[in-house]
Amino acid sequence: DAEEALLAYRALLAEGRFRVYEGQTRLLLGQFYQDQLRLEKALEEYTRVRDDFPLTDVSAMALYRTGLLYLQEHSERERAQEYLEEVLKEKRGSKGAILAQEVLRDLVKLDQLRAEIHRADSLATAQVAQKDSLAIAASDSMAAAADDSTASAALRVKPRISQRATR
């Protein structure tokens, strides 16, 4: 039950003898809130871990989770990227730093894919425009030829009509 888990986390935090595990417990509490879509509460817990346990594995993980929350839940890529880059400064080699590096690499790959897709779309659009332009030119040319042949036929017909009229 979710409420029992919340009570258990809070009970652990209330006991001073578990101070060694407070950072990890607050991370779990933040994850609990995030799973419940109580995002502001999750951010509060992650911020508290960062503030209370600077330059530790748990603060690096709190930064990572904050960045991921902004990326996944709020679609704030720039802000997320700032947090993920901060993880690398907070505690190199930590699990949070390794995970942040993976996400940052994925974001770079995503940018590259977007650029390739944009380029392919631009080329396809240019190709379609070129085909349309050629089709219009061919159509105009055919229409002009048809107009010329109609005009020639009209000129050929007129003399016959005028020859009949003169007879």
Short mmCIF file of C-alpha atoms in Angstrom, two decimals:
data_model
loop_
_atom_site.label_atom_id
_atom_site.label_comp_id
_atom_site.label_asym_id
_atom_site.label_seq_id
_atom_site.Cartn_x
_atom_site.Cartn_y
_atom_site.Cartn_z
CA ASP A 1 0.00 0.00 0.00
CA ALA A 2 1.32 3.42 -0.98
CA GLU A 3 0.33 5.14 2.24
CA GLU A 4 2.07 2.48 4.33
CA ALA A 5 5.24 3.00 2.32
CA LEU A 6 5.03 6.73 2.89
CA LEU A 7 4.58 6.21 6.64
CA ALA A 8 7.55 3.82 6.70
CA TYR A 9 9.78 6.33 4.94
CA ARG A 10 8.77 9.09 7.32
CA ALA A 11 9.28 6.86 10.36
CA LEU A 12 12.83 6.10 9.18
CA LEU A 13 13.54 9.78 8.74
CA ALA A 14 12.21 10.57 12.22
CA GLU A 15 14.64 8.15 13.87
CA GLY A 16 18.03 9.75 14.37
CA ARG A 17 19.91 6.45 14.28
CA PHE A 18 19.11 6.12 10.55
CA ARG A 19 20.78 9.45 9.69
CA VAL A 20 23.35 7.51 7.63
CA TYR A 21 20.50 6.39 5.35
CA GLU A 22 18.63 9.68 5.26
CA GLY A 23 19.83 10.67 1.80
CA GLN A 24 18.88 7.31 0.31
CA THR A 25 15.54 7.35 2.13
CA ARG A 26 14.75 10.82 0.81
CA LEU A 27 15.58 9.63 -2.70
CA LEU A 28 13.10 6.81 -2.22
CA LEU A 29 10.57 9.27 -0.89
CA GLY A 30 11.12 11.53 -3.91
CA GLN A 31 10.67 8.57 -6.25
CA PHE A 32 7.50 7.63 -4.38
CA TYR A 33 6.10 11.15 -4.89
CA GLN A 34 7.13 11.11 -8.53
CA ASP A 35 5.38 7.78 -9.07
CA GLN A 36 2.27 9.32 -7.50
CA LEU A 37 2.64 12.32 -9.88
CA ARG A 38 3.16 14.62 -6.93
CA LEU A 39 5.99 16.25 -8.79
CA GLU A 40 6.48 19.31 -6.59
CA LYS A 41 6.87 17.09 -3.53
CA ALA A 42 9.33 14.92 -5.45
CA LEU A 43 11.38 17.99 -6.40
CA GLU A 44 11.34 19.14 -2.76
CA GLU A 45 12.82 15.82 -1.63
CA TYR A 46 15.46 15.81 -4.37
CA THR A 47 16.41 19.41 -3.52
CA ARG A 48 16.70 18.56 0.15
CA VAL A 49 19.03 15.65 -0.63
CA ARG A 50 21.21 17.93 -2.79
CA ASP A 51 21.32 20.59 -0.11
CA ASP A 52 21.86 18.29 2.89
CA PHE A 53 24.34 15.87 1.30
CA PRO A 54 26.43 17.82 -1.23
CA LEU A 55 29.09 16.10 -3.33
CA THR A 56 27.87 12.62 -2.45
CA ASP A 57 26.47 9.72 -4.45
CA VAL A 58 22.96 10.51 -3.21
CA SER A 59 23.19 14.18 -4.19
CA ALA A 60 24.38 13.15 -7.67
CA MET A 61 21.42 10.77 -7.93
CA ALA A 62 19.06 13.52 -6.73
CA LEU A 63 20.37 15.83 -9.46
CA TYR A 64 19.98 13.05 -12.02
CA ARG A 65 16.40 12.36 -10.97
CA THR A 66 15.61 16.08 -11.00
CA GLY A 67 16.93 16.35 -14.54
CA LEU A 68 15.00 13.28 -15.63
CA LEU A 69 11.82 14.62 -14.02
CA TYR A 70 12.12 17.90 -15.95
CA LEU A 71 12.79 15.99 -19.15
CA GLN A 72 10.07 13.35 -18.86
CA GLU A 73 7.33 15.04 -16.89
CA HIS A 74 7.68 18.70 -17.89
CA SER A 75 9.34 18.36 -21.33
CA GLU A 76 11.84 21.05 -20.31
CA ARG A 77 14.86 19.77 -22.16
CA GLU A 78 17.21 22.71 -21.54
CA ARG A 79 16.54 22.72 -17.83
CA ALA A 80 16.89 18.95 -17.66
CA GLN A 81 20.18 19.12 -19.54
CA GLU A 82 21.52 21.67 -17.03
CA TYR A 83 20.76 19.30 -14.14
CA LEU A 84 22.23 16.32 -15.97
CA GLU A 85 25.43 18.23 -16.70
CA GLU A 86 25.56 19.34 -13.05
CA VAL A 87 25.55 15.67 -11.99
CA LEU A 88 28.90 15.21 -13.72
CA LYS A 89 30.38 18.01 -11.59
CA GLU A 90 28.70 16.82 -8.40
CA LYS A 91 30.18 13.33 -8.13
CA ARG A 92 32.09 11.86 -11.07
CA GLY A 93 31.92 8.09 -11.29
CA SER A 94 28.73 7.84 -9.25
CA LYS A 95 25.75 5.88 -10.51
CA GLY A 96 23.91 9.17 -11.03
CA ALA A 97 26.80 10.52 -13.14
CA ILE A 98 26.92 7.36 -15.27
CA LEU A 99 23.17 7.52 -15.87
CA ALA A 100 23.32 11.25 -16.61
CA GLN A 101 26.08 10.66 -19.19
CA GLU A 102 23.91 8.07 -20.92
CA VAL A 103 20.94 10.43 -21.11
CA LEU A 104 23.14 13.29 -22.34
CA ARG A 105 24.56 11.01 -25.06
CA ASP A 106 21.02 10.01 -26.03
CA LEU A 107 20.05 13.68 -26.30
CA VAL A 108 23.00 14.32 -28.64
CA LYS A 109 21.96 11.32 -30.77
CA LEU A 110 18.39 12.62 -30.81
CA ASP A 111 19.64 16.00 -32.05
CA GLN A 112 21.63 14.28 -34.80
CA LEU A 113 18.60 12.24 -35.85
CA ARG A 114 16.42 15.34 -35.93
CA ALA A 115 18.99 17.10 -38.12
CA GLU A 116 19.11 14.12 -40.50
CA ILE A 117 15.32 13.96 -40.66
CA HIS A 118 15.13 17.71 -41.29
CA ARG A 119 17.70 17.40 -44.08
CA ALA A 120 15.86 14.44 -45.64
CA ASP A 121 12.55 16.33 -45.44
CA SER A 122 14.14 19.37 -47.08
CA LEU A 123 15.59 17.26 -49.89
CA ALA A 124 12.27 15.48 -50.42
CA THR A 125 10.40 18.78 -50.48
CA ALA A 126 12.88 20.23 -52.98
CA GLN A 127 12.56 17.13 -55.15
CA VAL A 128 8.75 17.32 -55.12
CA ALA A 129 8.90 21.04 -55.92
CA GLN A 130 11.26 20.33 -58.80
CA LYS A 131 8.95 17.61 -60.18
CA ASP A 132 5.96 19.92 -59.80
CA SER A 133 7.86 22.66 -61.59
CA LEU A 134 8.78 20.28 -64.43
CA ALA A 135 5.19 19.03 -64.64
CA ILE A 136 3.87 22.60 -64.81
CA ALA A 137 6.44 23.50 -67.47
CA ALA A 138 5.51 20.40 -69.49
CA SER A 139 1.83 21.19 -69.09
CA ASP A 140 2.40 24.79 -70.16
CA SER A 141 4.44 23.59 -73.12
CA MET A 142 1.72 21.14 -74.14
CA ALA A 143 -0.94 23.82 -73.75
CA ALA A 144 1.11 26.22 -75.85
CA ALA A 145 1.58 23.54 -78.51
CA ALA A 146 -2.14 22.80 -78.44
CA ASP A 147 -2.89 26.52 -78.78
CA ASP A 148 -0.46 26.72 -81.71
CA SER A 149 -2.04 23.75 -83.48
CA THR A 150 -5.55 25.11 -82.84
CA ALA A 151 -4.49 28.48 -84.21
CA SER A 152 -2.91 26.81 -87.26
CA ALA A 153 -6.01 24.75 -87.85
CA ALA A 154 -8.15 27.86 -87.54
CA LEU A 155 -6.01 29.63 -90.08
CA ARG A 156 -6.27 26.68 -92.48
CA VAL A 157 -10.01 26.48 -92.01
CA LYS A 158 -10.67 30.16 -92.55
CA PRO A 159 -9.36 30.24 -96.08
CA ARG A 160 -11.62 27.32 -97.03
CA ILE A 161 -14.59 29.05 -95.53
CA SER A 162 -13.76 32.21 -97.34
CA GLN A 163 -13.20 30.25 -100.60
CA ARG A 164 -16.67 28.68 -100.26
CA ALA A 165 -18.19 32.00 -99.47
CA THR A 166 -16.71 33.48 -102.63
CA ARG A 167 -18.07 30.76 -104.92
#
